[in-house]
Amino acid sequence: MANVTVIGAQWGDEGKGKIVDWLASRADAVVRFQGGHNAGHTLVVGDKVYKLSLLPSGIVTGTLSLIGNGVVLDPWHFRDEVAKLKDQGVDVNPQNLQVAENTPLILPFHRDLDGLREDASGAGKIGTTRRGIGPAYEDKVGRRAIRVCDLAHLDDLGPQLDRICAHHDALRAGFGQPPIDRQRLLDDLWDIAAFILPFAKPVWRTLNEARKRGKRILFEGAQGVLLDVDHGTYPFVTSSNTVSGTAASGSGLGPSQAGFVLGIVKAYTTRVGSGPFPTELEDDTGQRLGERGHEFGTVTGRKRRCGWFDAVLTRQSCAISGVTGIALTKVDVLDGFETVKICVGYRLRGQDIDYFPSHAADQAAVEPVYEEMEGWSGTTAGARSWAELPAQAIKYIRRIEELIETPVALVSTSPEREDTILVRDPFVD
């Protein structure tokens, strides 16, 4: 049996939550390997809706859920999200949820810095969630981070606080802010430590033991490949690597264990926040896509920008991340369109190109080249087999496969868990 790595192959918000939830019911362990609580997942199970932003989606199914070292963890948000799930009847405890001991913490001054920078950036705003994700990753690579394991050794935290304050106090002064209140920070950490530490485990060891026993492991990514700090639409990206290769470094299980790489792809394209978007529709069609797809961010509530499917970008994402097959979501949103369009190439200053360039000026200048297809009047909503799909919808899906050079493994036809067409089982292929 294969492991499965799930990533978003666009700008995030592709519907990973539902797909991971669907797969998690057949997995033995689910591990988040990057990002933080800036990544929202919405799960619909029967008449219940669960909104997660930090915890692995497997927690709702009772599957062993792990937060890997590649994640940055806001301990107070963690406590609140656990409490909210418990209020919804989900059993969350240290037996079914583990947090890697070496996971870096997001602290209050990270959130402060995130907001101060955005407010001061003017036209250069990135469009962050202001949750401290970027500054926390900066402290990780700057070797200043306080990690989960440090919560068990707060009496020895002095040298780390010296390093953190030497860096952050200078930044805060530049923004006219007072220095970090060290005593208040320590008091806050003492307060939260008792809640966090029971969940703290050597996650790398848990995963390697599961591997030895032949268990199915599901690696859950956050955001999307186009937000990857190296391969995305830089600088309008997140602060971590979102590609499938990060599953190894962000969890402590070697790269040979990534298994089937499932790229989640929306049947059209959306983006939250600033940055280039070649197929964006700022007209009635874009409005219609947004309304039918309920396109508002799970974490921020911000309205998502909408546009036609971009095969060039998706092909590039699949290549960079070694995607084995895609899960195509929200096909039902396109029901009733007389025509649908697919971006099959770009024109950059009069020249045709078949990839998305790296420089921001070139990214902003590309013009989409469209292929137009007949839409379908029938409904795809709730379909659970190919036979239930309109013929033209099947043609649309097959054309996407051809253009992105990656086969479809799953098709999602509604937010409901069971409204899924299984074409190829990622756990056995």
Coordinates of C-alpha atoms in Angstrom, one line a residue:
M1 CA 0.0 0.0 0.0
A2 CA 1.3 3.5 -0.9
N3 CA 1.4 6.6 1.2
V4 CA -0.2 9.7 -0.2
T5 CA 1.0 13.3 -0.2
V6 CA -1.7 15.9 -0.8
I7 CA -0.8 19.4 -2.1
G8 CA -2.6 22.3 -3.6
A9 CA -1.6 22.8 -7.2
Q10 CA -2.9 26.4 -7.6
W11 CA -2.9 29.3 -5.1
G12 CA -4.5 27.4 -2.3
D13 CA -8.3 27.1 -1.5
E14 CA -8.6 24.2 -4.0
G15 CA -10.7 22.1 -1.7
K16 CA -7.9 20.1 0.0
G17 CA -9.9 19.9 3.2
K18 CA -12.6 17.7 1.8
I19 CA -10.2 15.5 -0.1
V20 CA -7.9 15.0 2.8
D21 CA -10.9 14.2 5.0
W22 CA -12.1 11.7 2.4
L23 CA -8.6 10.0 2.3
A24 CA -8.1 10.3 6.0
S25 CA -10.9 7.8 6.7
R26 CA -8.7 5.2 4.9
A27 CA -5.3 6.3 6.4
D28 CA -3.7 5.3 9.6
A29 CA -2.0 8.6 10.2
V30 CA -2.3 12.2 8.8
V31 CA 0.6 14.7 9.2
R32 CA 0.7 18.4 8.4
F33 CA 4.2 19.3 7.2
Q34 CA 4.3 23.0 6.6
G35 CA 2.4 26.3 7.0
G36 CA 0.6 27.5 10.0
H37 CA -2.9 28.7 11.0
N38 CA -3.0 30.8 7.9
A39 CA -4.3 27.8 5.9
G40 CA -8.0 27.2 6.2
H41 CA -9.7 23.9 5.5
T42 CA -13.5 23.4 5.5
L43 CA -14.9 19.9 6.0
V44 CA -18.6 19.1 5.5
V45 CA -19.6 15.8 7.1
G46 CA -23.3 15.3 7.0
D47 CA -25.0 18.3 8.6
K48 CA -21.8 19.4 10.4
V49 CA -19.3 21.9 9.1
Y50 CA -15.8 21.9 10.5
K51 CA -13.4 24.8 9.9
L52 CA -9.7 23.9 10.5
S53 CA -6.7 26.1 10.1
L54 CA -4.0 24.3 12.0
L55 CA -5.0 20.9 13.0
P56 CA -4.7 18.1 10.4
S57 CA -8.0 17.3 8.7
G58 CA -7.8 13.7 9.9
I59 CA -8.7 14.7 13.4
V60 CA -12.4 14.8 12.5
T61 CA -12.3 11.2 11.5
G62 CA -10.4 10.1 14.6
T63 CA -7.3 9.2 12.5
L64 CA -4.0 9.7 14.3
S65 CA -3.1 13.3 13.5
L66 CA 0.3 14.8 13.6
I67 CA 1.7 18.3 13.3
G68 CA 5.2 18.1 11.9
N69 CA 8.3 20.2 12.5
G70 CA 7.8 22.1 9.2
V71 CA 4.7 23.8 10.7
V72 CA 4.9 27.0 12.7
L73 CA 2.5 26.7 15.7
D74 CA 0.6 29.5 17.5
P75 CA 0.0 27.7 20.8
W76 CA -2.9 29.9 21.8
H77 CA -4.7 29.3 18.5
F78 CA -3.9 25.6 18.9
R79 CA -5.7 25.6 22.3
D80 CA -8.7 27.5 20.8
E81 CA -9.0 25.2 17.8
V82 CA -8.9 22.1 20.0
A83 CA -11.6 23.6 22.3
K84 CA -13.8 24.5 19.3
L85 CA -13.6 21.0 17.9
K86 CA -14.4 19.5 21.3
D87 CA -17.5 21.7 21.4
Q88 CA -18.5 20.2 18.1
G89 CA -18.2 16.7 19.6
V90 CA -14.8 15.8 18.2
D91 CA -12.6 13.8 20.6
V92 CA -9.2 15.5 20.6
N93 CA -6.5 14.2 23.0
P94 CA -2.8 13.4 23.2
Q95 CA -3.5 9.9 22.0
N96 CA -4.9 11.0 18.6
L97 CA -3.1 14.3 18.2
Q98 CA 0.7 14.8 18.4
V99 CA 2.8 17.9 17.9
A100 CA 6.4 17.6 17.0
E101 CA 8.7 18.6 19.8
N102 CA 10.9 20.6 17.4
T103 CA 8.0 22.7 16.0
P104 CA 8.7 26.5 16.2
L105 CA 6.2 28.7 18.0
I106 CA 4.4 31.8 16.7
L107 CA 4.6 34.3 19.5
P108 CA 2.7 37.6 20.0
F109 CA 5.6 39.8 18.8
H110 CA 5.6 37.8 15.5
R111 CA 2.0 38.9 14.9
D112 CA 2.9 42.4 15.8
L113 CA 5.7 42.5 13.3
D114 CA 3.6 41.0 10.6
G115 CA 1.0 43.7 10.9
L116 CA 3.5 46.6 11.3
R117 CA 5.3 45.6 8.1
E118 CA 2.1 45.2 6.1
D119 CA 0.8 48.6 7.3
A120 CA 4.1 50.3 6.4
S121 CA 4.5 48.7 3.0
G122 CA 2.1 50.8 1.0
A123 CA 1.9 49.5 -2.6
G124 CA 4.3 46.8 -1.7
K125 CA 1.9 44.9 0.5
I126 CA 2.1 41.1 0.2
G127 CA -1.4 40.5 1.5
T128 CA -0.4 38.3 4.5
T129 CA -3.0 37.0 7.0
R130 CA -1.1 39.1 9.7
R131 CA -0.9 36.0 11.8
G132 CA 2.9 36.0 12.3
I133 CA 3.7 33.2 10.0
G134 CA 6.5 34.9 8.1
P135 CA 8.3 36.4 11.1
A136 CA 8.1 33.0 12.9
Y137 CA 9.8 31.3 9.9
E138 CA 12.4 34.0 9.8
D139 CA 13.3 33.3 13.5
K140 CA 13.5 29.6 12.7
V141 CA 16.1 30.0 10.0
G142 CA 17.8 32.8 12.0
R143 CA 18.2 30.3 14.9
R144 CA 16.2 32.4 17.3
A145 CA 13.0 30.4 17.5
I146 CA 11.4 29.1 20.7
R147 CA 10.2 25.6 20.0
V148 CA 7.6 23.3 21.6
C149 CA 10.3 21.4 23.4
D150 CA 11.5 24.7 25.1
L151 CA 8.2 24.9 26.9
A152 CA 9.5 22.1 29.2
H153 CA 12.6 24.2 30.0
L154 CA 11.4 27.7 30.5
D155 CA 13.7 28.3 33.4
D156 CA 16.6 28.0 31.0
L157 CA 15.2 30.3 28.3
G158 CA 17.4 33.3 29.1
P159 CA 19.9 33.0 26.3
Q160 CA 17.2 32.4 23.7
L161 CA 15.3 35.4 24.9
D162 CA 18.5 37.4 24.6
R163 CA 18.8 36.4 20.9
I164 CA 15.2 37.1 20.1
C165 CA 15.1 40.5 21.9
A166 CA 18.3 41.6 20.3
H167 CA 16.7 41.1 16.9
H168 CA 13.1 42.1 17.5
D169 CA 13.6 45.0 19.8
A170 CA 15.6 46.8 17.1
L171 CA 12.8 46.1 14.6
R172 CA 10.2 47.3 17.0
A173 CA 12.1 50.5 17.7
G174 CA 12.2 51.2 14.0
F175 CA 8.4 51.1 14.0
G176 CA 8.1 53.2 17.1
Q177 CA 7.1 50.3 19.3
P178 CA 8.3 49.4 22.8
P179 CA 10.7 46.5 23.3
I180 CA 9.3 43.0 24.0
D181 CA 8.1 42.7 27.6
R182 CA 10.2 39.6 28.5
Q183 CA 8.4 38.9 31.8
R184 CA 5.0 39.0 30.2
L185 CA 6.2 36.7 27.5
L186 CA 7.5 34.3 30.0
D187 CA 4.3 34.4 32.0
D188 CA 2.3 33.7 28.8
L189 CA 4.5 30.8 28.0
W190 CA 4.2 29.3 31.5
D191 CA 0.5 29.6 31.2
I192 CA 0.2 27.8 27.8
A193 CA 2.9 25.2 28.4
A194 CA 0.7 23.0 30.5
F195 CA -1.8 22.7 27.7
I196 CA 0.7 22.1 24.9
L197 CA 3.2 19.7 26.4
P198 CA 1.0 16.7 26.7
F199 CA 0.7 16.8 22.9
A200 CA 4.4 17.1 22.4
K201 CA 6.1 14.0 20.9
P202 CA 9.0 13.0 18.6
V203 CA 6.7 12.9 15.6
W204 CA 9.5 11.7 13.3
R205 CA 9.7 8.6 15.5
T206 CA 5.9 8.0 15.4
L207 CA 6.0 8.2 11.6
N208 CA 9.0 5.9 11.3
E209 CA 7.3 3.3 13.6
A210 CA 4.2 3.5 11.4
R211 CA 6.3 3.0 8.3
K212 CA 7.9 -0.1 9.8
R213 CA 4.5 -1.5 10.5
G214 CA 3.3 -0.9 7.0
K215 CA 0.7 1.7 8.0
R216 CA -0.8 4.2 5.5
I217 CA 0.5 7.7 6.0
L218 CA -1.2 10.8 4.5
F219 CA 0.9 13.9 4.2
E220 CA -1.3 17.0 4.3
G221 CA 0.1 20.2 2.7
A222 CA -1.3 23.7 3.1
Q223 CA -1.7 26.6 0.7
G224 CA -0.7 25.8 -2.9
V225 CA 2.4 25.4 -5.1
L226 CA 1.9 28.8 -6.6
L227 CA 2.5 30.2 -3.1
D228 CA 5.7 28.3 -2.6
V229 CA 8.5 30.7 -1.4
D230 CA 10.8 29.4 -4.2
H231 CA 8.5 28.3 -7.0
G232 CA 5.5 30.6 -6.5
T233 CA 4.6 34.1 -7.7
Y234 CA 7.3 35.7 -5.6
P235 CA 7.1 38.0 -3.6
F236 CA 3.4 37.3 -3.3
V237 CA 3.9 33.9 -1.7
T238 CA 3.9 32.3 1.7
S239 CA 7.0 31.9 3.8
S240 CA 7.4 28.1 3.5
N241 CA 7.9 25.5 0.8
T242 CA 4.5 24.2 -0.3
V243 CA 5.7 21.6 -2.8
S244 CA 5.5 17.9 -2.2
G245 CA 9.2 17.6 -1.4
T246 CA 8.6 19.4 1.8
A247 CA 6.7 16.4 3.2
A248 CA 10.1 14.8 4.0
S249 CA 11.8 17.7 5.7
G250 CA 8.7 18.9 7.4
S251 CA 7.8 15.6 9.0
G252 CA 11.0 13.7 9.7
L253 CA 10.1 10.8 7.3
G254 CA 12.5 10.4 4.3
P255 CA 11.6 11.5 0.8
S256 CA 11.2 7.9 -0.4
Q257 CA 8.0 7.7 1.7
A258 CA 6.0 10.5 -0.1
G259 CA 4.2 7.9 -2.2
F260 CA 1.4 9.0 -4.5
V261 CA 1.5 12.8 -4.9
L262 CA -2.1 14.0 -5.3
G263 CA -2.4 17.6 -6.6
I264 CA -5.7 19.3 -5.7
V265 CA -7.0 21.4 -8.6
K266 CA -10.1 23.6 -8.8
A267 CA -12.0 23.4 -12.1
Y268 CA -11.5 27.2 -12.4
T269 CA -8.9 29.4 -10.7
T270 CA -9.0 31.6 -7.6
R271 CA -6.6 33.6 -5.6
V272 CA -6.8 35.5 -2.2
G273 CA -4.7 38.7 -1.7
S274 CA -2.3 40.5 -3.9
G275 CA -0.2 39.2 -6.8
P276 CA -0.4 38.3 -10.5
F277 CA -3.4 36.4 -11.8
P278 CA -3.5 36.0 -15.6
T279 CA -7.0 34.6 -16.0
E280 CA -8.7 36.9 -13.4
L281 CA -12.2 37.9 -14.4
E282 CA -13.3 41.3 -13.1
D283 CA -16.8 41.1 -14.8
D284 CA -20.1 39.3 -14.3
T285 CA -18.6 35.9 -15.1
G286 CA -16.0 36.3 -12.3
Q287 CA -18.8 37.5 -10.0
R288 CA -20.9 34.4 -10.9
L289 CA -18.0 32.0 -10.2
G290 CA -17.4 33.6 -6.9
E291 CA -21.0 33.5 -5.8
R292 CA -21.6 29.9 -7.0
G293 CA -18.4 28.7 -5.5
H294 CA -18.8 30.6 -2.2
E295 CA -15.4 32.0 -2.7
F296 CA -14.4 33.5 0.7
G297 CA -11.3 32.6 2.6
T298 CA -11.8 30.2 5.5
V299 CA -9.2 32.0 7.6
T300 CA -9.6 35.6 6.6
G301 CA -13.1 35.8 5.2
R302 CA -11.6 37.8 2.3
K303 CA -13.3 37.5 -1.1
R304 CA -11.4 35.4 -3.5
R305 CA -10.5 36.7 -7.0
C306 CA -11.9 34.3 -9.6
G307 CA -11.0 33.4 -13.2
W308 CA -11.0 30.7 -15.8
F309 CA -8.9 27.5 -15.5
D310 CA -5.2 28.2 -16.2
A311 CA -3.7 25.0 -17.6
V312 CA -0.2 26.6 -18.0
L313 CA 0.1 27.4 -14.3
T314 CA -1.3 24.0 -13.3
R315 CA 1.0 22.1 -15.6
Q316 CA 3.9 23.9 -14.1
S317 CA 2.8 23.2 -10.6
C318 CA 2.3 19.5 -11.3
A319 CA 5.8 19.3 -12.9
I320 CA 7.5 21.1 -10.0
S321 CA 5.9 18.9 -7.4
G322 CA 6.0 15.6 -9.2
V323 CA 2.2 15.2 -9.1
T324 CA 1.1 11.6 -9.8
G325 CA -2.6 12.5 -10.3
I326 CA -5.0 15.3 -9.6
A327 CA -8.2 15.6 -7.7
L328 CA -10.4 18.0 -9.6
T329 CA -12.8 19.9 -7.4
K330 CA -15.8 22.2 -7.7
V331 CA -16.7 21.0 -11.2
D332 CA -20.3 21.7 -10.2
V333 CA -19.7 25.4 -10.0
L334 CA -19.4 25.4 -13.9
D335 CA -22.8 23.9 -14.3
G336 CA -25.0 26.0 -16.6
F337 CA -22.3 28.0 -18.3
E338 CA -23.0 28.2 -22.0
T339 CA -19.2 28.3 -22.8
V340 CA -16.2 27.7 -20.6
K341 CA -12.6 28.8 -21.3
I342 CA -9.2 27.3 -20.5
C343 CA -6.0 29.2 -20.7
V344 CA -3.7 27.2 -22.9
G345 CA -0.8 29.6 -23.2
Y346 CA 0.5 33.1 -22.7
R347 CA 1.5 36.1 -24.8
L348 CA 4.3 38.1 -23.3
R349 CA 5.1 41.4 -25.2
G350 CA 4.1 39.8 -28.5
Q351 CA 5.8 36.5 -27.9
D352 CA 4.0 33.2 -27.2
I353 CA 5.3 31.3 -24.2
D354 CA 4.2 28.1 -22.5
Y355 CA 5.3 28.7 -18.9
F356 CA 4.9 31.3 -16.2
P357 CA 8.0 33.5 -15.9
S358 CA 9.8 34.2 -12.6
H359 CA 10.1 38.0 -12.6
A360 CA 7.2 39.9 -11.2
A361 CA 7.1 42.4 -14.1
D362 CA 6.8 39.6 -16.6
Q363 CA 4.2 37.8 -14.5
A364 CA 2.1 41.0 -14.5
A365 CA 2.5 41.5 -18.2
V366 CA 1.5 38.0 -19.5
E367 CA -1.8 37.8 -21.4
P368 CA -3.8 34.6 -21.4
V369 CA -4.4 32.7 -24.6
Y370 CA -7.8 30.9 -24.4
E371 CA -9.4 27.8 -25.8
E372 CA -13.2 27.9 -25.7
M373 CA -15.4 24.9 -25.1
E374 CA -19.1 24.3 -25.1
G375 CA -20.5 24.2 -21.6
W376 CA -23.2 21.9 -20.2
S377 CA -26.8 22.5 -19.1
G378 CA -27.0 19.3 -17.0
T379 CA -25.8 19.1 -13.4
T380 CA -22.6 17.5 -12.1
A381 CA -23.6 18.3 -8.4
G382 CA -23.5 15.2 -6.3
A383 CA -22.3 12.9 -9.1
R384 CA -20.5 9.7 -7.8
S385 CA -19.7 8.1 -11.2
W386 CA -18.7 9.1 -14.7
A387 CA -22.1 7.9 -15.9
E388 CA -23.8 10.7 -13.9
L389 CA -21.8 13.4 -15.5
P390 CA -22.9 15.4 -18.6
A391 CA -20.9 14.4 -21.7
Q392 CA -19.6 17.9 -22.2
A393 CA -18.4 18.0 -18.6
I394 CA -16.4 14.8 -19.2
K395 CA -14.9 16.4 -22.3
Y396 CA -13.8 19.4 -20.2
I397 CA -12.2 17.1 -17.6
R398 CA -10.4 15.1 -20.3
R399 CA -9.1 18.3 -21.9
I400 CA -7.7 19.5 -18.6
E401 CA -5.9 16.1 -18.3
E402 CA -4.3 16.6 -21.7
L403 CA -3.2 20.2 -21.2
I404 CA -1.7 19.7 -17.7
E405 CA -0.1 16.4 -18.7
T406 CA -1.4 14.7 -15.5
P407 CA -4.2 12.3 -15.1
V408 CA -7.3 12.8 -13.0
A409 CA -7.5 10.5 -10.0
L410 CA -10.5 11.9 -8.2
V411 CA -13.4 14.3 -9.2
S412 CA -15.2 16.2 -6.4
T413 CA -18.8 17.3 -7.3
S414 CA -19.9 18.9 -4.0
P415 CA -18.5 19.8 -0.5
E416 CA -20.1 16.5 0.8
R417 CA -17.5 13.8 1.6
E418 CA -19.2 11.1 -0.4
D419 CA -19.8 13.1 -3.6
T420 CA -16.6 12.0 -5.1
I421 CA -15.8 10.0 -8.3
L422 CA -12.8 7.7 -7.7
V423 CA -10.9 7.2 -10.9
R424 CA -7.6 5.9 -9.5
D425 CA -7.0 5.0 -5.8
P426 CA -4.0 6.9 -4.5
F427 CA -3.4 4.4 -1.7
V428 CA -3.0 1.4 -3.9
D429 CA -1.4 2.9 -7.1

